[in-house]
Coordinates of C-alpha atoms and ligand atoms in Angstrom, one line a residue:
X1 CA 0.0 -0.1 0.0
X2 CA 2.9 2.3 0.6
X3 CA 4.2 1.7 -2.6
X4 CA 1.0 2.6 -4.1
X5 CA 0.9 6.1 -2.4
X6 CA 4.4 6.7 -3.6
X7 CA 2.7 5.9 -7.2
X8 CA -0.4 7.9 -6.7
X9 CA 2.2 10.7 -5.7
X10 CA 4.6 10.4 -8.8
X11 CA 1.7 10.3 -11.2
X12 CA 0.1 13.1 -9.5
X13 CA 3.7 15.1 -10.2
X14 CA 3.5 14.0 -14.2
X15 CA 0.1 15.4 -14.5
X16 CA 0.9 18.6 -12.9
X17 CA 4.3 19.4 -14.2
X18 CA 3.7 18.3 -17.9
X19 CA 0.2 17.2 -18.8
X20 CA -1.8 20.1 -17.1
X21 CA 0.2 22.9 -18.8
X22 CA -0.2 21.5 -22.2
X23 CA -4.1 20.7 -21.4
X24 CA -4.7 24.3 -20.1
X25 CA -2.9 26.3 -23.0
X26 CA -5.2 23.9 -25.3
X27 CA -8.8 23.9 -23.4
X28 CA -8.3 20.2 -23.2
X29 CA -10.5 18.7 -20.5
X30 CA -8.2 16.0 -19.3
X31 CA -10.3 13.3 -17.3
X32 CA -11.1 14.1 -13.6
X33 CA -8.2 13.4 -11.2
X34 CA -8.5 14.6 -7.5
X35 CA -4.6 14.1 -6.7
X36 CA -5.5 15.3 -3.0
X37 CA -7.2 12.8 -2.2
X38 CA -6.8 9.5 -4.7
X39 CA -9.1 7.4 -2.4
X40 CA -9.1 3.5 -2.0
X41 CA -9.2 1.1 -4.6
X42 CA -12.5 1.0 -6.1
X43 CA -15.1 -1.4 -7.8
X44 CA -18.3 -0.5 -9.6
X45 CA -21.1 -2.7 -10.1
X46 CA -22.9 -2.0 -13.3
X47 CA -25.9 -3.6 -15.3
X48 CA -29.6 -4.3 -16.2
X49 CA -32.0 -3.9 -13.7
X50 CA -32.7 -6.8 -11.0
X51 CA -29.4 -8.8 -12.5
X52 CA -28.2 -9.1 -9.1
X53 CA -25.6 -6.1 -8.4
X54 CA -27.3 -5.3 -5.0
X55 CA -27.3 -8.8 -4.1
X56 CA -24.0 -9.3 -4.7
X57 CA -22.6 -6.7 -2.8
X58 CA -24.7 -8.2 -0.1
X59 CA -23.0 -11.2 -0.3
X60 CA -19.5 -9.7 -0.3
X61 CA -20.2 -7.6 2.9
X62 CA -22.0 -10.5 4.3
X63 CA -25.3 -8.2 5.3
X64 CA -28.4 -6.8 4.1
X65 CA -27.0 -3.5 3.4
X66 CA -28.9 -2.7 0.1
X67 CA -32.2 -3.3 -0.7
X68 CA -32.5 -5.9 -3.3
X69 CA -36.1 -7.0 -5.3
X70 CA -37.3 -8.0 -8.7
X71 CA -38.8 -4.5 -9.8
X72 CA -36.0 -2.0 -10.6
X73 CA -34.9 -1.3 -6.8
X74 CA -31.9 1.3 -6.9
X75 CA -32.8 4.8 -8.6
X76 CA -29.2 6.2 -7.7
X77 CA -25.8 5.5 -6.8
X78 CA -24.6 3.9 -3.4
X79 CA -21.1 4.3 -2.1
X80 CA -20.4 1.7 0.5
X81 CA -17.0 2.3 2.1
X82 CA -15.6 1.1 5.6
X83 CA -16.9 2.5 9.1
X84 CA -16.7 1.6 12.5
X85 CA -20.9 1.2 12.5
X86 CA -23.5 1.2 9.6
X87 CA -24.0 4.9 8.9
X88 CA -25.7 6.6 5.9
X89 CA -24.9 10.4 4.4
X90 CA -26.4 12.2 1.8
X91 CA -24.9 13.0 -1.7
X92 CA -24.6 16.7 -0.7
X93 CA -22.2 15.4 2.0
X94 CA -20.5 13.0 0.1
X95 CA -19.1 15.5 -2.9
X96 CA -18.3 18.4 -0.1
X97 CA -16.6 16.0 2.2
X98 CA -12.8 17.1 2.2
X99 CA -11.7 13.9 3.0
X100 CA -13.3 12.2 1.1
X101 CA -12.2 11.4 -2.9
X102 CA -15.6 11.9 -4.7
X103 CA -15.4 16.1 -5.5
X104 CA -15.2 14.7 -9.3
X105 CA -18.8 14.0 -8.8
X106 CA -19.6 17.7 -7.8
X107 CA -19.9 19.0 -11.1
X108 CA -22.8 16.5 -12.0
X109 CA -25.6 18.9 -10.2
X110 CA -27.6 18.8 -7.5
X111 CA -30.5 16.3 -9.2
X112 CA -27.7 13.5 -9.2
X113 CA -26.3 14.4 -5.8
X114 CA -30.1 14.0 -4.5
X115 CA -29.6 10.3 -5.8
X116 CA -26.3 9.7 -4.3
X117 CA -25.8 8.1 -0.9
X118 CA -22.8 6.8 0.9
X119 CA -23.1 3.9 3.2
X120 CA -20.6 3.0 5.9
X121 CA -20.4 -0.7 7.2
X122 CA -17.7 -2.8 9.2
X123 CA -17.0 -5.3 7.0
X124 CA -13.5 -6.2 6.5
X125 CA -13.3 -6.2 2.7
X126 CA -14.4 -2.5 2.9
X127 CA -11.2 -2.0 5.0
X128 CA -9.4 -2.2 1.7
X129 CA -11.9 -1.4 -1.3
X130 CA -14.7 0.7 -1.6
X131 CA -18.2 -0.8 -4.1
X132 CA -20.3 1.3 -5.7
X133 CA -23.6 0.4 -6.3
X134 CA -25.6 1.7 -9.4
X135 CA -29.3 2.1 -10.6
X136 CA -30.2 -1.2 -13.1
X137 CA -30.3 0.0 -16.9
X138 CA -33.5 -0.2 -18.2
X139 CA -33.8 -1.2 -21.9
X140 CA -36.8 1.4 -22.6
X141 CA -36.9 4.5 -24.5
X142 CA -36.6 8.0 -23.0
X143 CA -35.0 6.6 -19.5
X144 CA -32.7 9.6 -19.9
X145 CA -35.3 12.3 -19.4
X146 CA -37.2 9.7 -17.0
X147 CA -34.2 9.4 -14.7
X148 CA -33.9 13.3 -14.1
X149 CA -30.2 13.4 -14.1
X150 CA -27.3 12.6 -16.5
X151 CA -26.9 8.7 -15.9
X152 CA -24.5 8.5 -18.6
X153 CA -22.4 11.2 -17.1
X154 CA -22.5 9.6 -13.6
X155 CA -21.5 5.9 -14.7
X156 CA -18.5 7.6 -16.7
X157 CA -17.3 9.6 -13.5
X158 CA -17.2 6.5 -11.4
X159 CA -15.6 4.4 -14.1
X160 CA -13.2 6.6 -14.3
X161 CA -12.5 6.5 -10.6
X162 CA -12.9 2.6 -10.3
X163 CA -10.2 0.0 -10.8
X164 CA -12.6 -2.7 -11.7
X165 CA -16.1 -2.5 -13.3
X166 CA -18.2 -5.3 -13.2
X167 CA -21.4 -5.3 -15.6
X168 CA -23.8 -7.6 -14.6
X169 CA -26.6 -9.5 -16.8
X170 CA -28.9 -12.0 -16.2
X171 CA -31.1 -14.4 -18.0
X172 CA -34.0 -12.5 -18.5
X173 CA -31.8 -9.8 -20.7
X174 CA -28.9 -10.9 -22.2
X175 CA -29.8 -8.5 -25.0
X176 CA -27.6 -5.3 -24.8
X177 CA -29.9 -2.8 -26.2
X178 CA -30.8 0.6 -25.2
X179 CA -29.1 2.3 -22.5
X180 CA -26.8 -0.8 -21.8
X181 CA -25.7 -0.3 -25.4
X182 CA -25.1 3.4 -25.3
X183 CA -22.9 2.8 -21.9
X184 CA -20.7 0.1 -23.9
X185 CA -20.3 2.3 -27.0
X186 CA -19.9 5.9 -25.4
X187 CA -19.3 6.0 -21.9
X188 CA -17.1 3.1 -21.2
X189 CA -14.8 3.5 -24.4
X190 CA -11.6 3.6 -23.1
X191 CA -12.2 1.8 -19.9
X192 CA -12.5 -1.6 -21.5
X193 CA -9.2 -2.9 -19.4
X194 CA -11.1 -2.6 -16.4
X195 CA -14.4 -4.5 -17.5
X196 CA -15.3 -7.7 -15.9
X197 CA -18.5 -9.1 -17.7
X198 CA -20.8 -11.4 -15.5
X199 CA -23.8 -13.3 -16.6
X200 CA -25.4 -13.8 -13.1
X201 CA -28.3 -16.0 -11.8
X202 CA -27.6 -19.2 -14.2
X203 CA -29.2 -21.0 -11.3
X204 CA -32.6 -19.9 -13.2
X205 CA -31.9 -21.7 -16.3
X206 CA -34.1 -24.9 -16.9
X207 CA -31.7 -26.6 -18.8
X208 CA -28.1 -26.4 -20.7
X209 CA -29.5 -25.7 -23.9
X210 CA -31.3 -22.6 -22.6
X211 CA -28.1 -21.3 -20.7
X212 CA -26.0 -21.8 -24.1
X213 CA -28.5 -20.0 -26.0
X214 CA -28.7 -17.0 -23.6
X215 CA -25.0 -17.3 -23.5
X216 CA -25.0 -17.1 -27.2
X217 CA -26.9 -14.3 -27.3
X218 CA -25.1 -12.2 -25.0
X219 CA -21.6 -13.0 -26.8
X220 CA -23.1 -11.8 -30.0
X221 CA -24.7 -8.9 -28.4
X222 CA -21.3 -7.7 -26.8
X223 CA -19.5 -8.2 -30.0
X224 CA -21.5 -5.9 -31.7
X225 CA -21.4 -3.1 -28.5
X226 CA -17.6 -3.8 -27.5
X227 CA -15.2 -2.6 -30.4
X228 CA -12.5 -4.9 -28.9
X229 CA -11.1 -7.7 -31.4
X230 CA -12.2 -10.5 -28.8
X231 CA -15.2 -11.0 -27.1
X232 CA -14.6 -10.4 -23.3
X233 CA -14.4 -13.4 -21.0
X234 CA -17.9 -13.7 -19.3
X235 CA -18.2 -15.0 -16.0
X236 CA -21.0 -17.3 -15.2
X237 CA -22.5 -17.1 -11.7
X238 CA -25.3 -17.2 -9.2
X239 CA -25.8 -16.4 -5.5
X240 CA -26.5 -19.4 -3.2
X241 CA -30.4 -19.5 -2.2
X242 CA -29.3 -19.2 1.5
X243 CA -27.5 -15.5 0.4
X244 CA -30.5 -14.2 -1.1
X245 CA -33.3 -12.2 0.6
X246 CA -35.8 -14.4 1.9
X247 CA -33.7 -17.4 0.6
X248 CA -35.5 -16.5 -3.0
X249 CA -33.3 -18.5 -4.7
X250 CA -34.5 -21.0 -7.1
X251 CA -33.9 -25.1 -6.8
X252 CA -31.8 -24.9 -10.1
X253 CA -32.5 -27.4 -12.7
X254 CA -28.8 -27.6 -14.0
X255 CA -25.6 -28.4 -12.2
X256 CA -24.1 -25.6 -10.7
X257 CA -20.8 -26.9 -9.6
X258 CA -18.7 -25.2 -11.8
X259 CA -20.6 -21.9 -11.6
X260 CA -19.5 -22.1 -8.0
X261 CA -15.8 -21.8 -9.2
X262 CA -16.6 -18.9 -11.6
X263 CA -18.6 -17.0 -8.5
X264 CA -14.8 -17.6 -6.6
X265 CA -13.2 -16.2 -10.0
X266 CA -15.0 -13.1 -9.7
X267 CA -14.6 -12.5 -5.7
X268 CA -10.8 -13.1 -6.6
X269 CA -11.0 -10.3 -9.1
X270 CA -12.7 -8.1 -6.7
X271 CA -10.2 -8.2 -4.0
X272 CA -7.2 -8.0 -6.6
X273 CA -8.3 -4.6 -7.0
X274 CA -6.0 -2.8 -4.9
X275 CA -3.3 -4.8 -7.3
X276 CA -5.2 -3.7 -10.1
X277 CA -5.0 -0.3 -9.0
X278 CA -1.2 0.8 -9.4
X279 CA -1.8 -0.8 -13.2
X280 CA -4.9 1.3 -13.8
X281 CA -3.3 4.6 -12.9
X282 CA 0.0 4.2 -14.9
X283 CA -2.7 3.0 -17.9
X284 CA -4.9 6.1 -17.5
X285 CA -2.0 8.4 -17.1
X286 CA -0.8 6.8 -20.5
X287 CA -3.9 6.9 -22.2
X288 CA -4.4 10.3 -21.2
X289 CA -1.0 11.6 -22.1
X290 CA -1.2 9.8 -25.6
X291 CA -4.6 11.5 -26.3
X292 CA -3.0 14.9 -25.3
X293 CA -0.1 14.4 -27.5
X294 CA -2.5 13.7 -30.3
X295 CA -4.6 17.1 -29.6
X296 CA -1.7 18.7 -29.2
X297 CA 0.1 17.9 -32.3
X298 CA -2.7 18.0 -34.4
X299 CA -3.7 21.7 -32.9
X300 CA -0.2 22.5 -33.8
X301 CA -0.6 21.5 -37.6
X302 CA -3.7 23.8 -37.6
X303 CA -2.1 26.7 -36.0
X304 CA 1.1 26.0 -37.9
X305 CA -0.7 25.8 -41.3
X306 CA -2.7 29.2 -40.7
X307 CA 1.0 30.6 -39.6
X308 CA 2.6 29.3 -42.9
X309 CA -0.1 31.2 -44.6
X310 CA 0.0 34.1 -43.0
X311 CA 3.8 34.3 -43.1
X312 CA 3.8 33.9 -47.0
X313 CA 1.2 36.6 -47.2
X314 CA 3.0 39.2 -45.6
X315 CA 6.2 38.2 -47.1
X316 CA 4.7 38.7 -50.4
X317 CA 3.1 42.1 -49.4
X318 CA 6.3 43.2 -47.8
X319 CA 8.4 42.4 -51.3
X320 CA 6.2 44.0 -53.5
X321 CA 6.2 47.1 -51.4
X322 CA 9.8 47.0 -51.3
X323 CA 10.3 46.1 -55.0
X324 CA 7.9 49.2 -55.8
X325 CA 10.2 51.4 -53.9
X326 CA 13.2 49.7 -55.2
X327 CA 12.2 50.6 -58.8
X328 CA 11.4 54.2 -58.2
X329 CA 15.1 55.6 -58.8
X330 CA 15.2 53.7 -62.0
X331 CA 11.5 54.9 -63.7
X332 CA 12.5 58.7 -62.2
X333 CA 12.6 61.1 -64.7
X334 CA 11.9 65.0 -64.9
X335 CA 9.8 64.6 -67.9
X336 CA 7.5 62.0 -67.0
X337 CA 7.2 62.7 -63.0
X338 CA 4.2 60.4 -62.9
X339 CA 5.8 57.1 -63.6
X340 CA 7.3 56.4 -60.4
X341 CA 4.2 57.5 -58.8
X342 CA 2.5 55.2 -61.0
X343 CA 4.7 52.3 -60.0
X344 CA 4.4 52.8 -56.4
X345 CA 0.6 52.7 -56.7
X346 CA 0.5 49.8 -59.1
X347 CA 3.0 48.1 -56.2
X348 CA 0.5 49.0 -53.2
X349 CA -2.4 47.9 -55.1
X350 CA -0.7 44.4 -55.7
X351 CA 0.2 44.3 -52.0
X352 CA -3.4 44.8 -51.2
X353 CA -4.3 42.2 -53.8
X354 CA -1.7 39.9 -52.1
X355 CA -3.1 40.7 -48.7
X356 CA -7.0 40.1 -49.8
X357 CA -5.8 36.7 -51.4
X358 CA -4.1 36.0 -47.8
X359 CA -7.2 36.9 -46.0
X360 CA -9.2 34.6 -48.4
X361 CA -6.6 31.5 -48.0
X362 CA -6.6 32.2 -44.1
X363 CA -10.2 32.1 -43.8
X364 CA -10.7 29.0 -46.3
X365 CA -8.0 27.1 -44.2
X366 CA -10.4 28.1 -41.0
X367 CA -13.5 26.5 -42.4
X368 CA -11.7 23.6 -43.5
X369 CA -10.2 22.8 -40.2
X370 CA -13.5 23.2 -38.6
X371 CA -14.8 20.2 -40.7
X372 CA -14.3 16.9 -39.8
X373 CA -12.3 15.8 -43.0
X374 CA -9.9 18.9 -42.7
X375 CA -9.0 18.0 -38.7
X376 CA -8.4 14.2 -40.6
X377 CA -6.2 15.8 -42.8
X378 CA -4.4 17.6 -40.3
X379 CA -4.3 14.4 -38.1
X380 CA -2.7 12.7 -41.2
X381 CA -0.1 15.3 -41.8
X382 CA 0.7 15.1 -38.2
X383 CA 1.6 11.7 -38.3
X384 CA 2.7 11.1 -41.8
X385 CA 5.8 9.7 -40.6
X386 CA 4.3 7.3 -38.4
X387 CA 1.3 6.6 -40.3
X388 CA 3.8 6.1 -44.0
X389 CA 5.6 3.1 -42.0
X390 CA 2.4 0.9 -41.2
X391 CA -1.1 1.5 -40.5
X392 CA -1.6 2.2 -36.9
X393 CA -5.0 1.4 -35.7
X394 CA -3.9 2.4 -32.1
X395 CA -3.0 6.2 -33.4
X396 CA -6.4 6.3 -35.5
X397 CA -8.8 4.6 -32.8
X398 CA -7.3 7.8 -30.3
X399 CA -7.9 10.3 -32.8
X400 CA -11.7 8.8 -33.2
X401 CA -11.6 9.7 -29.5
X402 CA -10.0 12.9 -29.7
X403 CA -11.2 14.3 -32.6
X404 CA -14.5 16.2 -30.6
X405 CA -11.9 17.4 -28.2
X406 CA -10.0 18.9 -30.6
X407 CA -12.9 20.4 -32.7
X408 CA -14.3 22.2 -29.3
X409 CA -10.8 23.7 -28.4
X410 CA -10.3 25.1 -32.1
X411 CA -13.6 26.6 -31.9
X412 CA -12.9 27.9 -28.3
X413 CA -9.6 29.4 -28.7
X414 CA -9.7 30.5 -32.6
X415 CA -7.5 28.7 -34.8
X416 CA -5.2 32.1 -34.9
X417 CA -4.5 31.8 -31.1
X418 CA -3.4 27.8 -30.8
X419 CA -0.3 27.5 -29.4
X420 CA 2.5 27.0 -31.6
X421 CA 6.0 28.8 -30.6
X422 CA 9.2 27.1 -29.6
X423 CA 7.9 26.8 -25.9
X424 CA 5.2 24.9 -26.9
X425 CA 6.9 22.5 -29.1
X426 CA 9.3 22.0 -26.0
X427 CA 6.3 21.0 -23.7
X428 CA 5.3 18.7 -26.4
X429 CA 8.7 16.9 -26.9
X430 CA 8.6 16.9 -23.2
X431 CA 5.1 14.9 -23.2
X432 CA 6.4 12.5 -25.9
X433 CA 9.3 12.0 -23.5
X434 CA 7.1 11.0 -20.7
X435 CA 5.4 8.6 -23.0
X436 CA 8.0 7.0 -24.1
X437 CA 10.4 6.6 -21.0
X438 CA 8.7 7.9 -17.8
X439 CA 5.6 5.6 -18.1
X440 CA 7.6 2.6 -19.1
X441 CA 9.7 3.0 -16.0
X442 CA 6.8 3.3 -13.8
X443 CA 5.2 0.1 -15.5
X444 CA 8.7 -1.6 -14.7
X445 CA 8.6 -0.4 -11.6
X446 CA 5.0 -1.9 -10.6
X447 CA 5.8 -5.4 -12.2
X448 CA 9.0 -5.6 -9.8
X449 CA 6.8 -4.6 -6.9
X450 CA 4.4 -7.5 -7.7
X451 CA 7.1 -9.8 -8.6
X452 CA 8.9 -9.1 -4.9
X453 CA 5.3 -9.2 -3.4
X454 CA 4.6 -12.7 -4.8
X455 CA 8.0 -13.5 -3.8
X456 CA 7.6 -12.6 -0.8
X457 CA 4.0 -14.4 -0.2
X458 CA 5.6 -17.9 -1.3
X459 CA 8.7 -17.4 0.9
X460 CA 6.1 -16.5 3.6
Ligands
LIG501 N1 -32.0 -16.9 -8.6 C1 -31.4 -15.9 -8.2 N2 -32.0 -14.8 -7.9 C2 -31.0 -13.7 -7.5 C3 -29.4 -14.0 -7.9 N3 -28.9 -13.0 -7.5 C4 -30.0 -11.8 -7.3 N4 -31.3 -12.2 -7.2 C5 -32.5 -12.2 -7.0 O1 -32.9 -10.9 -8.0 C6 -33.9 -9.9 -7.6 C7 -32.9 -8.5 -8.0 O2 -31.9 -8.5 -7.0 P1 -31.1 -7.2 -7.2 O3 -29.8 -7.5 -6.1 O4 -32.0 -6.4 -6.3 O5 -30.7 -6.7 -8.5 P2 -29.9 -5.2 -8.7 O6 -29.3 -5.7 -9.8 O7 -29.5 -4.8 -7.5 O8 -31.5 -4.4 -9.4 P3 -31.8 -2.7 -9.5 O9 -31.1 -2.3 -8.5 O10 -33.0 -2.8 -9.8 O11 -30.8 -2.3 -10.8 C8 -34.0 -10.1 -6.2 O12 -35.2 -10.6 -6.0 C9 -32.6 -11.0 -5.8 O13 -33.1 -12.1 -4.5 C10 -28.8 -15.0 -8.1 O14 -27.8 -15.4 -8.3 N5 -30.1 -16.2 -8.2
LIG502 MG1 -30.1 -2.6 -6.8

């Protein structure tokens, strides 16, 4: 744990020294980082309503801390953390408390805070891990409006803080439609490395054929919703009847022994959250740094192109003016004194034309770079060397994520005011060195730390 604190401090320093100044100068919204209080490792429970999220949490803490039931039960988020006694705090207290690491939730507004709770409970597991329960997703149109707050923004905020995200499905709703699809395709993008898919309540299957059909449907739907090459591993679990309120469990018609092992694996992953945290902190830093680097290089390309047009325009204007003044002595004669005057006038007119031309090209460039195609063109130009060597799907995927942010920044700052000077290029080189050297070093340190802990455990 000590090493984790040290690591968090190192990472916070990299954010503050290198990423934040570039992000500030480019109006780039770095994902929330509360560097003062990074908080405990956190596990977030997401999924369909009635898929068993709250029951699983109760099973983990061995107490009925969360309400459960077949109808949609939770309509807000609950943070479960360690306390000497069971207690309950409202959302406003949670987001404004200086000792709690939930300040990033402040910006989600009062409607969200009204549906946020923090519960404390004296369970051993909670000493090292926070659990977050969420309202179940409902596959119906118009749910965003009926919730009365921005559910997706809440999920994103918690997902960024979490070290592990458990996504629950149940036999009734293996289809990923409506809210679930948008959460997968939009809200959780870039956080797939934290995701663990759980098909819960497998005790409800009447026979193995039903199980196979549902599992296949879930795989098919996930493959459409998650943009990764492979379908993620799915953990098939259930809770034993005695763990459910009122012994609500089903007498199962299929053999469940194997699924007990799967539940143990899920629990082992939950307990591994502190170990994951170190890796996640570095992964988040790497993703944020790479996104920022792409954003900065594209913005600098946009600014540079505009600067080149302006430079050419002013050079041409100056050359025409200097030339027309320079030819005055050559055209001077006492009989035709109007000639030099006309030459000067002609030179000034050409210079004005050049200036107008420059203005036209600048405006055309600004218009082009405010379109998706124009920005894509700048991205291709900024990364022409990297893209010439091989097709970089990784770079393109990051660019897909960053493009709308880049568009917003350019609109907000104005293409003419984008930073592009020597100082900015130096900052950018520093950021690239962080990506190439400092972050891999942090990874090596963590791997070494894990290795030593494993050795310590086996020797112990
Ligand atoms: N048979 C069976 N029932 C379960 C299992 N897990 C939960 N249940 C039951 O399913 C119902 C819904 O469980 P909850 O834990 O409230 O589900 P949830 O995902 O928290 O639901 P929302 O809060 O509405 O999103 C309850 O009646 C539970 O007793 C399971 O593994 N097997
Ligand atoms: Mg619930």
